[in-house]
mmCIF file of C-alpha atoms in Angstrom:
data_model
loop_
_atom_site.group_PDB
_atom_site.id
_atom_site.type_symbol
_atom_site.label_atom_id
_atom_site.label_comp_id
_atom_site.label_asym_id
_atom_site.label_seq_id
_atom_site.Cartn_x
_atom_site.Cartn_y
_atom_site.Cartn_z
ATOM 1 C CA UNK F 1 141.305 108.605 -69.643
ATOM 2 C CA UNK F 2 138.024 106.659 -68.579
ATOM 3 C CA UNK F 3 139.333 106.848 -64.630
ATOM 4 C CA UNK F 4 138.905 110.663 -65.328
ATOM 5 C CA UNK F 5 135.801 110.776 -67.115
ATOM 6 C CA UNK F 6 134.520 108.367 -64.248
ATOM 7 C CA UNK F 7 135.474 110.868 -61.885
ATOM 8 C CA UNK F 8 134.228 113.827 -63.529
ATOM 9 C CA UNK F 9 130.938 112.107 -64.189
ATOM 10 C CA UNK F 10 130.666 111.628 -60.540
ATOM 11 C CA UNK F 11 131.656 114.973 -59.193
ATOM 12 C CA UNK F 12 128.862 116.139 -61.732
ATOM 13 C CA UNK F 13 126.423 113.664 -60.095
ATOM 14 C CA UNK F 14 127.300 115.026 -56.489
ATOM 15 C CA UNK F 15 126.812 118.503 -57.544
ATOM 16 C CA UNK F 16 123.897 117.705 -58.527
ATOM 17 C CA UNK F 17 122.425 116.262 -55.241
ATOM 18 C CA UNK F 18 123.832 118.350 -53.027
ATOM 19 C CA UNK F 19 121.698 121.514 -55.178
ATOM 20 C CA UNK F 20 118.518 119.444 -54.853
ATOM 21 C CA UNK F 21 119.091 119.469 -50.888
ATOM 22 C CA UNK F 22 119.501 122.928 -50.743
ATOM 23 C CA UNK F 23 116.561 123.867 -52.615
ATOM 24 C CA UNK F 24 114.792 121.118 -50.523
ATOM 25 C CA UNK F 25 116.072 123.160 -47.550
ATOM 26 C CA UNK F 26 115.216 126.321 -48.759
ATOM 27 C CA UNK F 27 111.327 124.882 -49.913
ATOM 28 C CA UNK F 28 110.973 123.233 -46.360
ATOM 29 C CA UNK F 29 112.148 126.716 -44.025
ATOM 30 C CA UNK F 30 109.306 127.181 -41.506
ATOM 31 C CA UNK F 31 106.891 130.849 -42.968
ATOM 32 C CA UNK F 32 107.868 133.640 -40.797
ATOM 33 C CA UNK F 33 104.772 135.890 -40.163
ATOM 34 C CA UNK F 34 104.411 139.322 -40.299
ATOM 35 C CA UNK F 35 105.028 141.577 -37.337
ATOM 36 C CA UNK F 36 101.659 142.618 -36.947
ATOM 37 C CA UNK F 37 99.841 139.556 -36.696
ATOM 38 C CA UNK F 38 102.651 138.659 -33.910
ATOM 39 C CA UNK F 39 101.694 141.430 -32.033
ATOM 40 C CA UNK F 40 97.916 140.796 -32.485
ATOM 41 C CA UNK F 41 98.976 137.751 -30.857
ATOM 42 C CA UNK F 42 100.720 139.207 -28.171
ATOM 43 C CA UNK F 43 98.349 141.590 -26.922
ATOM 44 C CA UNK F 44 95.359 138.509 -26.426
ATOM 45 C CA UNK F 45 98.288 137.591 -23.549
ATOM 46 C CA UNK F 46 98.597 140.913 -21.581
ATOM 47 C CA UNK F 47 97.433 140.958 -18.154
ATOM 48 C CA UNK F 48 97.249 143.248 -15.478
ATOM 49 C CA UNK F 49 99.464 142.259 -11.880
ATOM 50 C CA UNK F 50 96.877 144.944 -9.849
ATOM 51 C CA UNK F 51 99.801 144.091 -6.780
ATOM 52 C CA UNK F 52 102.719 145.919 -8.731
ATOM 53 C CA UNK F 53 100.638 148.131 -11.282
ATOM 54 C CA UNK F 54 101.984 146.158 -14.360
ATOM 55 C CA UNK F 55 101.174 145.321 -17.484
ATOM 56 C CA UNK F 56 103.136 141.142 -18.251
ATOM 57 C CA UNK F 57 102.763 138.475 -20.747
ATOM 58 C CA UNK F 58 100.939 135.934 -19.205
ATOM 59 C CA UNK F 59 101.476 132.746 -21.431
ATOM 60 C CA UNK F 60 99.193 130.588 -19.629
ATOM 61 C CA UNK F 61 96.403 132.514 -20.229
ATOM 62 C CA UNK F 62 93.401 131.022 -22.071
ATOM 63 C CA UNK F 63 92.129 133.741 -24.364
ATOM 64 C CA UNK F 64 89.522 131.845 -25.834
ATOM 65 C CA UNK F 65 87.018 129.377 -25.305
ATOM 66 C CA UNK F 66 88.145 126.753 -27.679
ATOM 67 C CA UNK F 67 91.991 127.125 -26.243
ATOM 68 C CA UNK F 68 90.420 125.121 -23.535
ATOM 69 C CA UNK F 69 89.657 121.817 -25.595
ATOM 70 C CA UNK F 70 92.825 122.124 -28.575
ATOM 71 C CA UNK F 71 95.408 124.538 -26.990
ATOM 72 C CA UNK F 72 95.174 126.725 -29.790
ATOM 73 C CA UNK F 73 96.618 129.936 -27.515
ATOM 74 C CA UNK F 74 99.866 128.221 -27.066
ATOM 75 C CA UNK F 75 100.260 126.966 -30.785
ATOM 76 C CA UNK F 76 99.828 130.826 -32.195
ATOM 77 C CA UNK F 77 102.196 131.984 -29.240
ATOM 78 C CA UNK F 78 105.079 129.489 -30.444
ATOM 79 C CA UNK F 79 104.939 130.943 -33.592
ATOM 80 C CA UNK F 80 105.646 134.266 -32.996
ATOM 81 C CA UNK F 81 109.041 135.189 -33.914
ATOM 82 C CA UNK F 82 111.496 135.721 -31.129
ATOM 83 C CA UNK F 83 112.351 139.289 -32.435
ATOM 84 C CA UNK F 84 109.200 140.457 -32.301
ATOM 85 C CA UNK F 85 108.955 138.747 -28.937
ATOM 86 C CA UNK F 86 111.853 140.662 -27.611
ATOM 87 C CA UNK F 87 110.059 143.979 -29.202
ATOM 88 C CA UNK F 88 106.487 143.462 -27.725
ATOM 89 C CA UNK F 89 108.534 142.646 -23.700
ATOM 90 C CA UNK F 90 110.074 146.036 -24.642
ATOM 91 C CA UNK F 91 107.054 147.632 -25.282
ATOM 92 C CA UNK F 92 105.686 146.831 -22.372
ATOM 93 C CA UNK F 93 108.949 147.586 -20.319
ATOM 94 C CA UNK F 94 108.361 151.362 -21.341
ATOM 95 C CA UNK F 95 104.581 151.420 -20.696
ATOM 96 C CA UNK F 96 105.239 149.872 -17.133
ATOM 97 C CA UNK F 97 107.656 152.770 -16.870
ATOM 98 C CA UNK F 98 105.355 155.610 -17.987
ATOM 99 C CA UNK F 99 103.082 154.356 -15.156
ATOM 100 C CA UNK F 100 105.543 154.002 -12.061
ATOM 101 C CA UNK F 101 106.275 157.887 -12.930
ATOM 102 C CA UNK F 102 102.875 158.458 -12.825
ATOM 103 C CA UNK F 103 102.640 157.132 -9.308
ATOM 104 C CA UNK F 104 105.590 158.783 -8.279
ATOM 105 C CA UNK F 105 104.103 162.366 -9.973
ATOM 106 C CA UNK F 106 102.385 164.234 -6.547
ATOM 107 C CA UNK F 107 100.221 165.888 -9.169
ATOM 108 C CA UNK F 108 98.581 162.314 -10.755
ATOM 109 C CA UNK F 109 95.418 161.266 -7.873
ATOM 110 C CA UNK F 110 94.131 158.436 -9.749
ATOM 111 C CA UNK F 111 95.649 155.435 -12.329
ATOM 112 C CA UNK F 112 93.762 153.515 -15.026
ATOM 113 C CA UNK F 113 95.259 150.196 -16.283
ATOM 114 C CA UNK F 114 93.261 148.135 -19.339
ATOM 115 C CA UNK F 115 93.934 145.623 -21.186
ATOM 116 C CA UNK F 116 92.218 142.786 -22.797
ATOM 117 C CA UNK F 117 88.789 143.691 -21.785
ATOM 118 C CA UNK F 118 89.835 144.319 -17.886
ATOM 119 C CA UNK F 119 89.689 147.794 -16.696
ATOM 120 C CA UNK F 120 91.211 148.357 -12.936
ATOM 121 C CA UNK F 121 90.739 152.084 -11.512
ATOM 122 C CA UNK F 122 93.764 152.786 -8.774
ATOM 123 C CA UNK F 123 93.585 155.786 -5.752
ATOM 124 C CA UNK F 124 97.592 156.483 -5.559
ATOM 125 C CA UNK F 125 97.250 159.970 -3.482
ATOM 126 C CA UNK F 126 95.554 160.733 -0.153
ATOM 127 C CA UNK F 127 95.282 164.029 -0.419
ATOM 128 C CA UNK F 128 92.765 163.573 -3.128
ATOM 129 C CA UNK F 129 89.696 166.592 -3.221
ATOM 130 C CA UNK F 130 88.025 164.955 -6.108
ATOM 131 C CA UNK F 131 86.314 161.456 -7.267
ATOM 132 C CA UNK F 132 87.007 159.445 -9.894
ATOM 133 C CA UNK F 133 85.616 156.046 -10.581
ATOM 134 C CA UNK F 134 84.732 152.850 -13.224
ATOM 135 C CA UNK F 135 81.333 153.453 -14.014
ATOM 136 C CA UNK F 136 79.696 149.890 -12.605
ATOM 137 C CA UNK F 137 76.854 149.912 -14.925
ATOM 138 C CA UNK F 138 78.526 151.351 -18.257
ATOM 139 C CA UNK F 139 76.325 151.613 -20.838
ATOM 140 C CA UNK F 140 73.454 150.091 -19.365
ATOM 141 C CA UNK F 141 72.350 153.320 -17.560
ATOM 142 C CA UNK F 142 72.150 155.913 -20.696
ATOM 143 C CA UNK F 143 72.898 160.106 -19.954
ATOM 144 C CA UNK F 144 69.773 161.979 -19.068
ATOM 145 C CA UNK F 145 71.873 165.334 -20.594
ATOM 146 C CA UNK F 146 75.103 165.089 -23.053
ATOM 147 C CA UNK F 147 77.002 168.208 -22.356
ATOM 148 C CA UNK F 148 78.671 170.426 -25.419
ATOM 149 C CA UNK F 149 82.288 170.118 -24.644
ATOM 150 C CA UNK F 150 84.283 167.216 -25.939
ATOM 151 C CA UNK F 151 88.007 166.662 -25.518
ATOM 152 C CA UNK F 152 90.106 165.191 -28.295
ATOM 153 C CA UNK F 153 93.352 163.808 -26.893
ATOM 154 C CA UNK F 154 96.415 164.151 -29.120
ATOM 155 C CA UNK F 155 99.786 163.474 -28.656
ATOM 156 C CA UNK F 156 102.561 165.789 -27.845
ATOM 157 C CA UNK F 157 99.941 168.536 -27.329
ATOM 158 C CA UNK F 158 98.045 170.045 -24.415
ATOM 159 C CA UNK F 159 94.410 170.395 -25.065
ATOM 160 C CA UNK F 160 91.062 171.497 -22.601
ATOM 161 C CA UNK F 161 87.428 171.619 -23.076
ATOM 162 C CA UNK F 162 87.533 175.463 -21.988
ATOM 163 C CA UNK F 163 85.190 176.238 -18.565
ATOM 164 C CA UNK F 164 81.549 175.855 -18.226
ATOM 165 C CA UNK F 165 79.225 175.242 -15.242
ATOM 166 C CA UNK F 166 76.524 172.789 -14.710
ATOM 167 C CA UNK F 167 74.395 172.008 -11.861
ATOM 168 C CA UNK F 168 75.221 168.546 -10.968
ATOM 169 C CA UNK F 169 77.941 167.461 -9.131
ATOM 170 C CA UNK F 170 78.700 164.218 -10.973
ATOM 171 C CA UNK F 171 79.356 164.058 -14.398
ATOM 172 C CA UNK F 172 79.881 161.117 -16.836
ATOM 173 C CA UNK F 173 83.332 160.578 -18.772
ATOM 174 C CA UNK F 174 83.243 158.496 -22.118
ATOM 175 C CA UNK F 175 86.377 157.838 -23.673
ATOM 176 C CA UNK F 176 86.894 156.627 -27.640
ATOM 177 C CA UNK F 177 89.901 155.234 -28.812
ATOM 178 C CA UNK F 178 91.273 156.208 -31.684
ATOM 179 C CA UNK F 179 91.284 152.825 -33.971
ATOM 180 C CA UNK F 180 94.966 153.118 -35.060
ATOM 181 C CA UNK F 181 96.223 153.797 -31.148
ATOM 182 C CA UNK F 182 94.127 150.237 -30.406
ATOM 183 C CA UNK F 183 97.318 148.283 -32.328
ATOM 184 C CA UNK F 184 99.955 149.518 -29.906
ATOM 185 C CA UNK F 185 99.678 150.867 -26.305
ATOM 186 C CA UNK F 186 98.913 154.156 -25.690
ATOM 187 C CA UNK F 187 99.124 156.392 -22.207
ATOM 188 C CA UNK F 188 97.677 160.310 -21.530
ATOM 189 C CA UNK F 189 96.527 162.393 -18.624
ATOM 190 C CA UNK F 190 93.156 163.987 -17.640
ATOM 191 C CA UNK F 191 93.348 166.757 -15.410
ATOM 192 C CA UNK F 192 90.669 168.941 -14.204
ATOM 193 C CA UNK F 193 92.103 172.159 -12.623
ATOM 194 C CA UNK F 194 89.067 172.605 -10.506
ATOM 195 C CA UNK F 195 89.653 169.609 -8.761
ATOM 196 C CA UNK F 196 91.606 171.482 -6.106
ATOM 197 C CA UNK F 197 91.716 174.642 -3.825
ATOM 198 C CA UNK F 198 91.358 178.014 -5.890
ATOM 199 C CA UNK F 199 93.665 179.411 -5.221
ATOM 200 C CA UNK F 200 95.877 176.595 -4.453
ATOM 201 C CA UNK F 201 99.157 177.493 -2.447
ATOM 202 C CA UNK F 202 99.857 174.308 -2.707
ATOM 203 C CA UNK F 203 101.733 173.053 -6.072
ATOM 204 C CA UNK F 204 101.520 169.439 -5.819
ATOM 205 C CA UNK F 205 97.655 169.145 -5.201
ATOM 206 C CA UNK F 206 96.661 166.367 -7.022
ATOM 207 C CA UNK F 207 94.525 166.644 -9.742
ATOM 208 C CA UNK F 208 94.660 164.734 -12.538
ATOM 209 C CA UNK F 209 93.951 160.456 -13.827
ATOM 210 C CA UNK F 210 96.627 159.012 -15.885
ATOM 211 C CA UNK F 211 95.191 156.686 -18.580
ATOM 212 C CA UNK F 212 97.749 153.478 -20.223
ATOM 213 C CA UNK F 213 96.683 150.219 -21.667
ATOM 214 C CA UNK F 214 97.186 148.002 -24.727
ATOM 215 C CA UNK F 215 94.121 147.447 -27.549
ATOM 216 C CA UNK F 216 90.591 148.534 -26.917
ATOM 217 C CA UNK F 217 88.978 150.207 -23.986
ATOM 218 C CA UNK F 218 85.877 148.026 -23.405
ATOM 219 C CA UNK F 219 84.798 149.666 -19.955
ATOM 220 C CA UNK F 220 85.029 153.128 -21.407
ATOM 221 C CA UNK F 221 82.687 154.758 -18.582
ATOM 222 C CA UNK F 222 83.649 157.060 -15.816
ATOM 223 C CA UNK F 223 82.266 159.441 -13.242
ATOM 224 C CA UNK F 224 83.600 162.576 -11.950
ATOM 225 C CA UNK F 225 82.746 163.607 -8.871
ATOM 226 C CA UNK F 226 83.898 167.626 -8.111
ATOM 227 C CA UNK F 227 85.621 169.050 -5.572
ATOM 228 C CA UNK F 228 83.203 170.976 -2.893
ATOM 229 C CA UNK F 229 84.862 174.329 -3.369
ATOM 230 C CA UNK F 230 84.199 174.105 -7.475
ATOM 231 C CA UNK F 231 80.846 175.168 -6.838
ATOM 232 C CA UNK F 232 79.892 178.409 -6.570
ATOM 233 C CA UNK F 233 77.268 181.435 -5.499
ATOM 234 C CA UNK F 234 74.867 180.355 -7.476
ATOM 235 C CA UNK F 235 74.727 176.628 -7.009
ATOM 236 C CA UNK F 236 76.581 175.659 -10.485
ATOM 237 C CA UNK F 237 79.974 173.772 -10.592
ATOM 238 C CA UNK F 238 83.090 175.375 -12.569
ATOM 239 C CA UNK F 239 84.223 172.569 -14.673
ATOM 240 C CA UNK F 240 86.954 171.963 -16.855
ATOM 241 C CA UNK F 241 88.826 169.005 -18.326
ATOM 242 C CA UNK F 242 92.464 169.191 -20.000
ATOM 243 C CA UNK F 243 94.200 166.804 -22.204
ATOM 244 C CA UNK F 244 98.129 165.857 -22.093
ATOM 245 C CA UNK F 245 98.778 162.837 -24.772
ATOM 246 C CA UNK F 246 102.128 161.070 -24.352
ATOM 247 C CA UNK F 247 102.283 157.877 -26.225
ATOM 248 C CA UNK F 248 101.733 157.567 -29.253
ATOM 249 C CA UNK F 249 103.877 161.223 -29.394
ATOM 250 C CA UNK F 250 101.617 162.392 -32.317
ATOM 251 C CA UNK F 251 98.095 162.179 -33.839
ATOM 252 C CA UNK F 252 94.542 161.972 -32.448
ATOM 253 C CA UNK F 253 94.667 159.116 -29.091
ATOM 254 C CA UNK F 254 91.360 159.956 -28.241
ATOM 255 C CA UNK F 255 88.100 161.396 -27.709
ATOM 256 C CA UNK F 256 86.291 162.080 -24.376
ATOM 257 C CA UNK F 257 82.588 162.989 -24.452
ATOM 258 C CA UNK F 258 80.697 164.037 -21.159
ATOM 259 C CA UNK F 259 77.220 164.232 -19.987
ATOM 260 C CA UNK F 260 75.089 163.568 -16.915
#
């Protein structure tokens, strides 16, 4: 009878230990973060190969000053959870893709990659009639004249700033993100239909800039510089600016404000 109550005593005893490990275990399990903070992370390590046209996660990159002294970059990155790893590389997979069709489109003259503060403007046609450049001096040179029409981009829906004419030649494209598209990537078109022969018997006359990137646009400054044949009798250019939002597929991407 007391060899039993011996062993019960210490079956009780190991049953007891082995419950204090587990909730040892359990109090010890490394914090998983959220998903958006791992994508915050993320995004500080896009970078732009300007060889291929693609957006990559460049985990050598120093994002901040201090990274330089205590490695903080790489400490945040190895604590980003593999799945949301795996999400983000996926992410970019399908904005990479949105902007090899746009190369391949005959109709798409001009590419804009950004990301992380770098803005790179691309020429992918020849048979371009139209200019389209990074404003240099961005807001350091401020608009003589802000023009009325304003073009809100929005996804899944064609929009346009309707015709109108002005006298100069050149005329200066801002362009405000919405805040929300700033967490995520984001990719639309800008055409202007007067970029090109009217009438055009030729269908795949390029004419429009295909905007992508990741987070804020911090060059947000272009120039437009009209076709020749846009101008007419009376020394005024026919303008007009159209909107095609892709990604995100719904909701206001952004806004594009013009002047001279």
């Amino acid at each position: 009878m007391k060899k039993i109550l011996n062993l019960a005593l210490l079956l009780m005893a190991c049953f007891v230990i082995a419950s204090c490990s587990d909730d040892e275990e359990v109090t010890q399990a490394p914090a998983v973060r959220d998903t958006q903070t791992d994508m915050q992370v993320l995004s500080r390590f896009i970078d732009i190969n300007e060889s291929t046209n693609e957006y990559y996660i460049n985990d050598q990159k120093k994002t901040r000053a201090s990274s330089y002294i205590y490695d903080t970059d790489q400490q945040e990155l190895q604590k980003v959870s593999p799945v949301n790893y795996e999400k983000f590389k996926k992410d970019l997979a399908e904005l990479n893709n949105r902007v090899a069709k746009s190369i391949a489109d005959p109709k798409v003259a001009y590419i804009v990659l950004s990301a992380n503060g770098k803005t790179v403007v691309k020429k992918v046609k020849e048979n371009v009639n139209f200019g389209f450049e990074l404003s240099q001096n961005n807001a350091s040179v401020a608009s003589t004249r802000a023009l009325p029409s304003v073009l809100n981009i929005q996804g899944g829906r064609q929009t346009t700033t309707g015709q109108f004419r002005d006298a100069s030649r050149t005329i200066r494209m801002t362009i405000s993100l919405d805040p929300f598209v700033q967490s995520s990537y984001y990719y639309f078109d800008v055409l202007s239909p007067d970029a090109k022969p009217n009438p055009d018997p030729d269908y795949s006359t390029p004419e429009s800039v295909a905007f992508s990137g990741t987070g804020p646009l911090m060059n947000n400054y272009f120039t437009w510089t009209a076709y020749w044949d846009a101008q007419g009798t009376d020394g005024l250019f026919r303008w007009e600016f159209k909107g095609r939002g892709n990604t995100p597929s719904y909701g206001q991407i952004a806004s594009c404000s013009f002047s001279y």
